[in-house]
C-alpha cells in the first residue's frame, strides 16, 4: 500500500462558525459557497476535489502534496496552520491519520479539478 499524494482536509460546521455567523444550528450555504470559491483559487495548493461533507455543515478539501518534501503528518500540520492563518478555520485533527476514511456523499455542487485526467493519465487511461 502506498500514499496517494493527496491530503483530505475536513472543515466542520463551516456555516455555523465565524464564516457564516450563524447560531441557529444549520449551515449557511452562502458561507459554504464563498469558502469553496476561495479554496478553489488558493494560490498555494491545487484543489483536486472539494465537496460539502455528509453533515451538510462542512467541507472536505482534497489537495495534492509532495511526499518527496515531507511526510503526511508534517504536511497536515503545515496545511492546518496555513488554513488557520489564511481562512480562520480549524481543520479536524483526525485528518492527521494517514489511513482515515473519507466518505464521498452525493453533492451536485462538488468541484472536481478539470485537469485531473490530463495531469494524471494513469487514473483514466482513455
Short mmCIF file of C-alpha atoms in Angstrom, two decimals:
data_model
loop_
_atom_site.label_atom_id
_atom_site.label_comp_id
_atom_site.label_asym_id
_atom_site.label_seq_id
_atom_site.Cartn_x
_atom_site.Cartn_y
_atom_site.Cartn_z
CA UNK A 1 0.00 0.00 0.00
CA UNK A 2 1.31 3.48 -0.77
CA UNK A 3 0.25 7.05 -0.14
CA UNK A 4 -1.91 8.67 -2.83
CA UNK A 5 -0.11 12.02 -2.67
CA UNK A 6 -3.40 13.62 -1.66
CA UNK A 7 -4.37 15.24 1.62
CA UNK A 8 -8.04 15.39 2.61
CA UNK A 9 -8.91 18.20 5.00
CA UNK A 10 -12.20 18.35 6.86
CA UNK A 11 -13.75 21.65 7.94
CA UNK A 12 -16.66 21.02 10.31
CA UNK A 13 -19.61 23.35 10.87
CA UNK A 14 -18.40 26.00 8.41
CA UNK A 15 -21.79 27.67 8.07
CA UNK A 16 -22.16 27.68 11.85
CA UNK A 17 -18.73 29.19 12.54
CA UNK A 18 -17.39 32.71 12.26
CA UNK A 19 -17.52 32.37 8.47
CA UNK A 20 -21.30 32.13 8.44
CA UNK A 21 -22.07 33.95 11.70
CA UNK A 22 -24.94 31.54 12.20
CA UNK A 23 -26.13 30.46 15.61
CA UNK A 24 -29.27 28.55 14.73
CA UNK A 25 -27.54 25.22 14.16
CA UNK A 26 -27.51 24.69 10.40
CA UNK A 27 -25.15 25.67 7.67
CA UNK A 28 -25.26 28.97 5.81
CA UNK A 29 -24.99 27.84 2.19
CA UNK A 30 -23.70 31.28 1.16
CA UNK A 31 -20.78 30.91 3.59
CA UNK A 32 -20.05 27.42 2.25
CA UNK A 33 -20.12 28.62 -1.36
CA UNK A 34 -17.86 31.58 -0.59
CA UNK A 35 -15.32 29.36 1.14
CA UNK A 36 -15.44 26.85 -1.73
CA UNK A 37 -14.57 29.59 -4.22
CA UNK A 38 -11.67 30.78 -2.04
CA UNK A 39 -10.25 27.26 -1.72
CA UNK A 40 -10.58 26.51 -5.44
CA UNK A 41 -8.41 29.51 -6.30
CA UNK A 42 -5.98 29.11 -3.39
CA UNK A 43 -2.56 30.19 -4.65
CA UNK A 44 -0.55 27.64 -2.67
CA UNK A 45 -2.48 24.41 -3.17
CA UNK A 46 -4.10 22.74 -6.15
CA UNK A 47 -7.64 21.71 -5.33
CA UNK A 48 -8.43 18.29 -6.79
CA UNK A 49 -11.77 17.73 -5.09
CA UNK A 50 -13.96 19.93 -2.92
CA UNK A 51 -17.39 18.99 -1.63
CA UNK A 52 -19.91 19.51 1.14
CA UNK A 53 -19.43 17.00 3.94
CA UNK A 54 -22.13 14.40 4.69
CA UNK A 55 -23.47 16.55 7.57
CA UNK A 56 -24.16 19.39 5.13
CA UNK A 57 -22.40 21.77 7.51
CA UNK A 58 -18.80 21.42 6.45
CA UNK A 59 -16.42 20.94 3.57
CA UNK A 60 -13.88 18.35 2.51
CA UNK A 61 -10.90 19.78 0.60
CA UNK A 62 -8.60 17.37 -1.24
CA UNK A 63 -5.24 18.81 -2.26
CA UNK A 64 -2.08 17.37 -3.75
CA UNK A 65 1.04 17.10 -1.60
CA UNK A 66 4.59 16.05 -2.39
CA UNK A 67 5.87 13.31 -0.12
CA UNK A 68 9.35 13.99 -1.50
CA UNK A 69 9.28 17.21 0.56
CA UNK A 70 7.97 15.78 3.86
CA UNK A 71 5.68 13.12 5.31
CA UNK A 72 1.88 13.15 5.66
CA UNK A 73 1.91 14.25 9.32
CA UNK A 74 4.22 17.20 8.62
CA UNK A 75 2.13 18.24 5.61
CA UNK A 76 -1.03 18.05 7.71
CA UNK A 77 0.36 20.26 10.48
CA UNK A 78 1.71 22.80 7.97
CA UNK A 79 -1.53 22.99 5.99
CA UNK A 80 -3.55 23.13 9.21
CA UNK A 81 -1.58 26.21 10.30
CA UNK A 82 -1.90 27.76 6.82
CA UNK A 83 -5.68 27.27 6.84
CA UNK A 84 -5.97 28.71 10.34
CA UNK A 85 -3.88 31.77 9.43
CA UNK A 86 -5.38 32.32 5.96
CA UNK A 87 -9.03 31.35 6.33
CA UNK A 88 -9.50 31.47 10.13
CA UNK A 89 -10.77 27.88 10.04
CA UNK A 90 -9.95 24.83 12.07
CA UNK A 91 -9.19 21.54 10.35
CA UNK A 92 -10.45 18.38 12.03
CA UNK A 93 -7.41 16.97 13.87
CA UNK A 94 -8.37 13.42 12.91
CA UNK A 95 -7.21 14.14 9.35
CA UNK A 96 -3.64 13.71 10.59
CA UNK A 97 -4.28 9.95 10.41
CA UNK A 98 -2.95 8.86 7.01
CA UNK A 99 -5.41 5.95 6.84
CA UNK A 100 -8.51 7.93 7.80
CA UNK A 101 -11.51 7.09 5.61
CA UNK A 102 -13.40 9.79 3.75
CA UNK A 103 -16.97 9.27 2.62
CA UNK A 104 -17.98 10.76 -0.72
CA UNK A 105 -21.57 12.00 -0.47
CA UNK A 106 -23.79 12.98 -3.37
CA UNK A 107 -23.05 16.69 -3.87
CA UNK A 108 -24.37 18.20 -7.08
CA UNK A 109 -22.10 21.21 -6.48
CA UNK A 110 -18.95 19.14 -5.94
CA UNK A 111 -15.84 20.65 -7.53
CA UNK A 112 -13.61 18.26 -9.46
CA UNK A 113 -10.47 19.78 -10.93
CA UNK A 114 -10.98 19.67 -14.71
CA UNK A 115 -7.32 18.80 -15.31
CA UNK A 116 -7.36 15.68 -13.15
CA UNK A 117 -7.40 13.28 -16.11
CA UNK A 118 -4.95 15.23 -18.29
CA UNK A 119 -2.45 15.70 -15.45
CA UNK A 120 -2.87 12.13 -14.21
CA UNK A 121 -3.44 9.86 -17.23
CA UNK A 122 -2.84 6.81 -15.03
CA UNK A 123 -6.22 7.44 -13.37
CA UNK A 124 -8.20 7.21 -16.60
CA UNK A 125 -6.32 5.59 -19.50
CA UNK A 126 -8.81 6.66 -22.20
#
